[in-house]
């Protein structure tokens, strides 16, 4: 698939600023990839449309095909067709993606050259860090729907990633979710101030009566 | 349970300075939480009395109840009633705990907003980093004995946590353990110097004869 | 075993500079230890001859025996005789190894005192960080072949370790592998420049025809 | 969702007879649920349309809602909204499902009363056997698309399950896959006879030349 | 500890007949050991007072000490002091326990000789099946409180085990729990009949109004 | 490698009768494959020389090559070059192996068609049961040393497998180990009788004095 619909870049930037936890909540507590998807280094918070790759275990050929189909601001998403921790991706592929403006890699498998990737500031969220080399022997698919770390990701869906992990937002819902996320951020600001001043969540959220009704007792 | 017995703060400070490995040894190689309990960022070494929370899977309501019962210097300990990695805790709850002087969270489940928690310098030891939202629907218990990551923790027990993980000390034994730990630290100082000068543990600890008696041979 | 053959230190230095991924590829995609072997802190890239220890679960006595047999530049490799995450190793043993010029520890088990080890700049690659104390009761073996994290390691084999994990090179093949690695590094330099300029791997590696022959279609 | 499209029962029966491995191959090596999905007892091979349930962790309320929407021959598929091993399902729910002609349960969580389920001959494929009780507090969804053990399952998709695990076939492709599966079964019959007579796969499949061309050598 | 309080054998028999799921529910959804505790063969449902053993990793000496302290009807519970899958227990120890009337072993570690144990009809619930031999070098403790597979078990607590796993009941609560379990069994009988006749749980439990009030909609 | 040395069939039969636990002990508590290697059905106890296969992840081509090199009584051992659970092996390959007198498969990966394999009485010990299809694209090696489930296995080594798992014996040591195993079996017979009569291991093995010397106390 050469052509995919990409959401408004401003929407992606907004989602990237809000971060994974906020976006996850803003869309009704959905879209989180499995907790084993961890960043190879801390401190990044990004979002962008997914270019998806479905690849056989231990075969990274289709990533090369995908590079050509990426646009600046995209995030490459790679899912093997059966569970695999091999090191599909290293600094050469990252150099190529970075040259084409790709923001990051999200891969339900392994990655290598992580020290160099950190120096290059090319972030990766992966299942494993593992140098195991891969082959180039079989075809896979680019820009098809994939199951990546327990979530369905379509080409053009927005992938949000930070130190909390990775969340996917349907492309068609991205603008609406970004609005809901912005509201949530604003609403939290006031709560944060009240909590910082020592006020209790029990009082702010008026939990006392509900808990008493359920039978909470103090001894 | 509103009122719990808390050990002497000076004892807690001593245990926090000694650190997990020393305290674990000083109390007879007991009290270590499972190795999957990892800090969300490195470099902290703390200790304080536990305020414990037993909570249903995916329900963080009781943490709000617990905040009110915390005192400065406490460490909040959360254990779900069945295995769960959901993100019970984020930056708003941390803001509230920090406002009440709570030192840290130890949770046998997930945590989120970890980048913000690091900025706030609010340390957490957890089983997972996972943004999955939780609900507020069911009662749990505060300040009851809990099994957290393979250890029994009572309210008022001292929790020690550093980059090595987490260790629990019974409240009634905290002073004794801190004394034993201090002796151990002092005893190690001399050994460290001798080892640093190149002297062998084989000689310092007089292992040669014992090993020879057991049949150790060199080829 | 007191005496072991050690490869040329210059070869070890070369392998340490090339790093795990390059060395793994240079020797035909072999030698990688399991992906669970992680550094306790980031940023080291080293290589050196292995001094191997086979040790009962929860018993670190033989590490003391091994210290005496280490030479400057060596890497200590510890494998328990059954799976174990206990903390066989801490700052005192590291002090002793560092005094004898040992570069690092690779252990298919647990390690403790990791904050101090980082301050000392004594790197460790381990299966776990776990403070659990060990005993000194049973004999094991030093400088015998061990299976460590899914690889066979002989005394005198070269262990290469960096942020990607750990790789082993047979001692007799170290010079040849270092040469192959150097070629690989040189060859990658040109590719990196072309990829950085935006040229596609599809063109550099001439993948288009091969992929078309296999049936790749664009939609 | 009350109404779902269900494939032809004869197609389901055919797929159930062919079994998981054949169906998986017949549809192009896709559709397998994760290998941790195991039958609670051996010897069943079934297929039927999925009635899907998305349920909060530790809350089995929606299964009761789903029972009413099941038809004879259906297979109930349950996926929690975050990873959970709690025992959502036991003999009472099985009694109810069996009374309505439901063939089996596929659940990406835990099940209990497994001895009774075996006596009742009500098969279950699950992630865990775990008696942990669940609550009835929150809404979920019935007959929405779910991710269950690493596969997307829509209501009305055909679920095939046997001792090898579980495979999903899109409802719209079920007839075509059953045909392809039947061809595959027929083709294997001849190969099985030749292999049973001692003929080598190397000869039957004419591998010798291809392998020699790739460089296979005998020593 | 030589002498421990044991609950009434009739209470234990009742709990063994009710089984793990019922007993777990009857005592308020508590007491379940981790789901990795599995029977080495199916079909047993038992209960008895625990004789507990705390043992170093890879050292089964204290099991021999414990045999002498067992009485007919007891269940031996073994927990290592750090995680371990070694084969602490085989057919000789089972022969000895069986000769003294012990019903079963529950061990948070490994077991071996499982084919013979099945022939002898000596049931075991364990974390692993693993033949790794253990040593007899260090002391442990018998009849102390242990953490076994995520639950606290005291000597004299009742251990209930069947194909669903293992549950612990405090000795002092065993009679009360058995009564509550009996009520639960009786109450389920009526529900089972109604469900078997095709009546819906939605109607029996009157869920329709509650679900509608929460907003459940049918499409 | 076409030709490999095979131990005396009588020795293999003896080891198969002794079983994994006895053989493991008889050779000094070595040789056990990881505990995740489980039989697909219970009740077999076998031993035979290994024909080894090293195979890329998700590629079973080399198994076809290996069939031709197998002799009656052999056991096929397959190890992927990186961790993989794909279903390398099913009933057609089993039919072929059975036709050539091969006893069993030991595979550090997945297997499928397990219901049929049980009907055929062709035993398999594997890491997983998983139907995921594999390809035939890359070369591997036959009869080279492999690391299989944490053990080194050479072609011609004896593989022993039963319900306890799998153990490897060096070909050159097989006769000696079988003798030691026979002695062990004989010695256990007497102990079993004494234990069955109620005599305590504490007395038979004279543990009381040793334990008292170490400080064992009864309360």
PDB file of C-alpha atoms in Angstrom, chain E residues 45-151:
ATOM      1  CA  UNK E  45      -9.528 -32.832  45.655  1.00  0.00           C
ATOM      2  CA  UNK E  46      -8.100 -32.758  49.172  1.00  0.00           C
ATOM      3  CA  UNK E  47      -7.622 -30.661  52.265  1.00  0.00           C
ATOM      4  CA  UNK E  48      -5.535 -30.974  55.409  1.00  0.00           C
ATOM      5  CA  UNK E  49      -3.504 -29.054  57.968  1.00  0.00           C
ATOM      6  CA  UNK E  50      -0.207 -27.632  56.747  1.00  0.00           C
ATOM      7  CA  UNK E  51       3.156 -28.678  58.056  1.00  0.00           C
ATOM      8  CA  UNK E  52       5.356 -25.906  56.701  1.00  0.00           C
ATOM      9  CA  UNK E  53       8.986 -25.958  55.600  1.00  0.00           C
ATOM     10  CA  UNK E  54      11.162 -22.952  54.801  1.00  0.00           C
ATOM     11  CA  UNK E  55      14.195 -24.157  52.933  1.00  0.00           C
ATOM     12  CA  UNK E  56      17.229 -22.589  51.211  1.00  0.00           C
ATOM     13  CA  UNK E  57      17.263 -22.717  47.394  1.00  0.00           C
ATOM     14  CA  UNK E  58      18.379 -26.119  46.147  1.00  0.00           C
ATOM     15  CA  UNK E  59      18.537 -27.696  49.608  1.00  0.00           C
ATOM     16  CA  UNK E  60      15.895 -30.228  50.665  1.00  0.00           C
ATOM     17  CA  UNK E  61      17.357 -31.304  53.999  1.00  0.00           C
ATOM     18  CA  UNK E  62      14.586 -29.775  56.079  1.00  0.00           C
ATOM     19  CA  UNK E  63      11.968 -31.901  54.341  1.00  0.00           C
ATOM     20  CA  UNK E  64      13.482 -34.912  56.086  1.00  0.00           C
ATOM     21  CA  UNK E  65      13.166 -33.083  59.388  1.00  0.00           C
ATOM     22  CA  UNK E  66       9.550 -32.258  58.619  1.00  0.00           C
ATOM     23  CA  UNK E  67       8.509 -35.843  57.865  1.00  0.00           C
ATOM     24  CA  UNK E  68       8.932 -36.753  61.513  1.00  0.00           C
ATOM     25  CA  UNK E  69       6.590 -33.935  62.558  1.00  0.00           C
ATOM     26  CA  UNK E  70       3.789 -34.907  60.169  1.00  0.00           C
ATOM     27  CA  UNK E  71       0.624 -36.660  61.288  1.00  0.00           C
ATOM     28  CA  UNK E  72      -1.884 -38.616  59.173  1.00  0.00           C
ATOM     29  CA  UNK E  73      -4.027 -36.243  57.130  1.00  0.00           C
ATOM     30  CA  UNK E  74      -1.415 -33.489  56.988  1.00  0.00           C
ATOM     31  CA  UNK E  75      -0.256 -31.704  53.849  1.00  0.00           C
ATOM     32  CA  UNK E  76       3.398 -30.774  53.561  1.00  0.00           C
ATOM     33  CA  UNK E  77       4.005 -27.208  52.366  1.00  0.00           C
ATOM     34  CA  UNK E  78       7.492 -26.257  51.169  1.00  0.00           C
ATOM     35  CA  UNK E  79       8.655 -22.733  50.303  1.00  0.00           C
ATOM     36  CA  UNK E  80      12.231 -21.895  49.300  1.00  0.00           C
ATOM     37  CA  UNK E  81      13.803 -18.760  50.748  1.00  0.00           C
ATOM     38  CA  UNK E  82      14.429 -17.423  47.255  1.00  0.00           C
ATOM     39  CA  UNK E  83      12.775 -18.395  43.943  1.00  0.00           C
ATOM     40  CA  UNK E  84      13.859 -21.884  42.868  1.00  0.00           C
ATOM     41  CA  UNK E  85      12.557 -24.592  40.535  1.00  0.00           C
ATOM     42  CA  UNK E  86      14.911 -27.393  41.630  1.00  0.00           C
ATOM     43  CA  UNK E  87      13.492 -30.851  42.245  1.00  0.00           C
ATOM     44  CA  UNK E  88      13.361 -30.911  46.047  1.00  0.00           C
ATOM     45  CA  UNK E  89      11.083 -33.918  46.162  1.00  0.00           C
ATOM     46  CA  UNK E  90      10.736 -37.324  44.510  1.00  0.00           C
ATOM     47  CA  UNK E  91       9.374 -40.804  45.037  1.00  0.00           C
ATOM     48  CA  UNK E  92      11.488 -41.738  48.064  1.00  0.00           C
ATOM     49  CA  UNK E  93      10.292 -38.789  50.105  1.00  0.00           C
ATOM     50  CA  UNK E  94       6.762 -39.472  48.880  1.00  0.00           C
ATOM     51  CA  UNK E  95       7.067 -43.072  50.047  1.00  0.00           C
ATOM     52  CA  UNK E  96       8.071 -41.833  53.470  1.00  0.00           C
ATOM     53  CA  UNK E  97       5.272 -39.263  53.678  1.00  0.00           C
ATOM     54  CA  UNK E  98       2.704 -41.768  52.456  1.00  0.00           C
ATOM     55  CA  UNK E  99       3.867 -44.225  55.099  1.00  0.00           C
ATOM     56  CA  UNK E 100       3.047 -41.575  57.701  1.00  0.00           C
ATOM     57  CA  UNK E 101      -0.362 -40.796  56.230  1.00  0.00           C
ATOM     58  CA  UNK E 102       0.509 -37.457  54.684  1.00  0.00           C
ATOM     59  CA  UNK E 103      -1.998 -36.581  51.955  1.00  0.00           C
ATOM     60  CA  UNK E 104      -0.013 -34.429  49.577  1.00  0.00           C
ATOM     61  CA  UNK E 105       2.798 -31.974  48.919  1.00  0.00           C
ATOM     62  CA  UNK E 106       2.386 -28.311  48.007  1.00  0.00           C
ATOM     63  CA  UNK E 107       5.736 -26.856  46.923  1.00  0.00           C
ATOM     64  CA  UNK E 108       6.683 -23.470  45.494  1.00  0.00           C
ATOM     65  CA  UNK E 109       9.544 -25.138  43.619  1.00  0.00           C
ATOM     66  CA  UNK E 110      10.139 -28.253  41.522  1.00  0.00           C
ATOM     67  CA  UNK E 111       9.269 -31.923  41.893  1.00  0.00           C
ATOM     68  CA  UNK E 112      10.547 -35.058  40.116  1.00  0.00           C
ATOM     69  CA  UNK E 113       9.668 -38.727  39.640  1.00  0.00           C
ATOM     70  CA  UNK E 114       6.199 -37.539  38.665  1.00  0.00           C
ATOM     71  CA  UNK E 115       5.297 -40.729  36.777  1.00  0.00           C
ATOM     72  CA  UNK E 116       6.011 -42.768  39.913  1.00  0.00           C
ATOM     73  CA  UNK E 117       4.180 -40.286  42.134  1.00  0.00           C
ATOM     74  CA  UNK E 118       1.124 -40.699  39.936  1.00  0.00           C
ATOM     75  CA  UNK E 119       1.374 -44.504  40.191  1.00  0.00           C
ATOM     76  CA  UNK E 120       1.644 -44.189  43.967  1.00  0.00           C
ATOM     77  CA  UNK E 121      -1.316 -41.782  43.914  1.00  0.00           C
ATOM     78  CA  UNK E 122       0.626 -39.227  45.898  1.00  0.00           C
ATOM     79  CA  UNK E 123      -0.550 -35.852  44.604  1.00  0.00           C
ATOM     80  CA  UNK E 124       1.695 -32.816  44.364  1.00  0.00           C
ATOM     81  CA  UNK E 125       0.955 -29.200  43.488  1.00  0.00           C
ATOM     82  CA  UNK E 126       4.139 -27.482  42.352  1.00  0.00           C
ATOM     83  CA  UNK E 127       5.629 -24.553  40.472  1.00  0.00           C
ATOM     84  CA  UNK E 128       7.602 -26.801  38.149  1.00  0.00           C
ATOM     85  CA  UNK E 129       8.390 -30.350  37.189  1.00  0.00           C
ATOM     86  CA  UNK E 130      12.158 -30.444  37.159  1.00  0.00           C
ATOM     87  CA  UNK E 131      14.560 -33.245  38.056  1.00  0.00           C
ATOM     88  CA  UNK E 132      17.388 -30.981  39.252  1.00  0.00           C
ATOM     89  CA  UNK E 133      18.942 -32.594  42.332  1.00  0.00           C
ATOM     90  CA  UNK E 134      19.268 -30.725  45.610  1.00  0.00           C
ATOM     91  CA  UNK E 135      21.800 -30.806  48.433  1.00  0.00           C
ATOM     92  CA  UNK E 136      21.643 -31.251  52.194  1.00  0.00           C
ATOM     93  CA  UNK E 137      23.892 -28.522  53.584  1.00  0.00           C
ATOM     94  CA  UNK E 138      21.967 -25.786  55.378  1.00  0.00           C
ATOM     95  CA  UNK E 139      19.356 -25.494  58.059  1.00  0.00           C
ATOM     96  CA  UNK E 140      15.916 -24.105  57.416  1.00  0.00           C
ATOM     97  CA  UNK E 141      12.783 -24.009  59.541  1.00  0.00           C
ATOM     98  CA  UNK E 142       9.789 -26.272  60.043  1.00  0.00           C
ATOM     99  CA  UNK E 143       6.353 -25.097  61.113  1.00  0.00           C
ATOM    100  CA  UNK E 144       7.137 -21.401  60.807  1.00  0.00           C
ATOM    101  CA  UNK E 145       4.919 -19.059  58.776  1.00  0.00           C
ATOM    102  CA  UNK E 146       5.971 -19.157  55.113  1.00  0.00           C
ATOM    103  CA  UNK E 147       5.090 -17.210  51.995  1.00  0.00           C
ATOM    104  CA  UNK E 148       4.244 -19.907  49.466  1.00  0.00           C
ATOM    105  CA  UNK E 149       3.250 -18.858  45.946  1.00  0.00           C
ATOM    106  CA  UNK E 150       2.014 -15.423  47.072  1.00  0.00           C
ATOM    107  CA  UNK E 151       0.132 -16.522  50.207  1.00  0.00           C
TER     108      UNK E 151
END
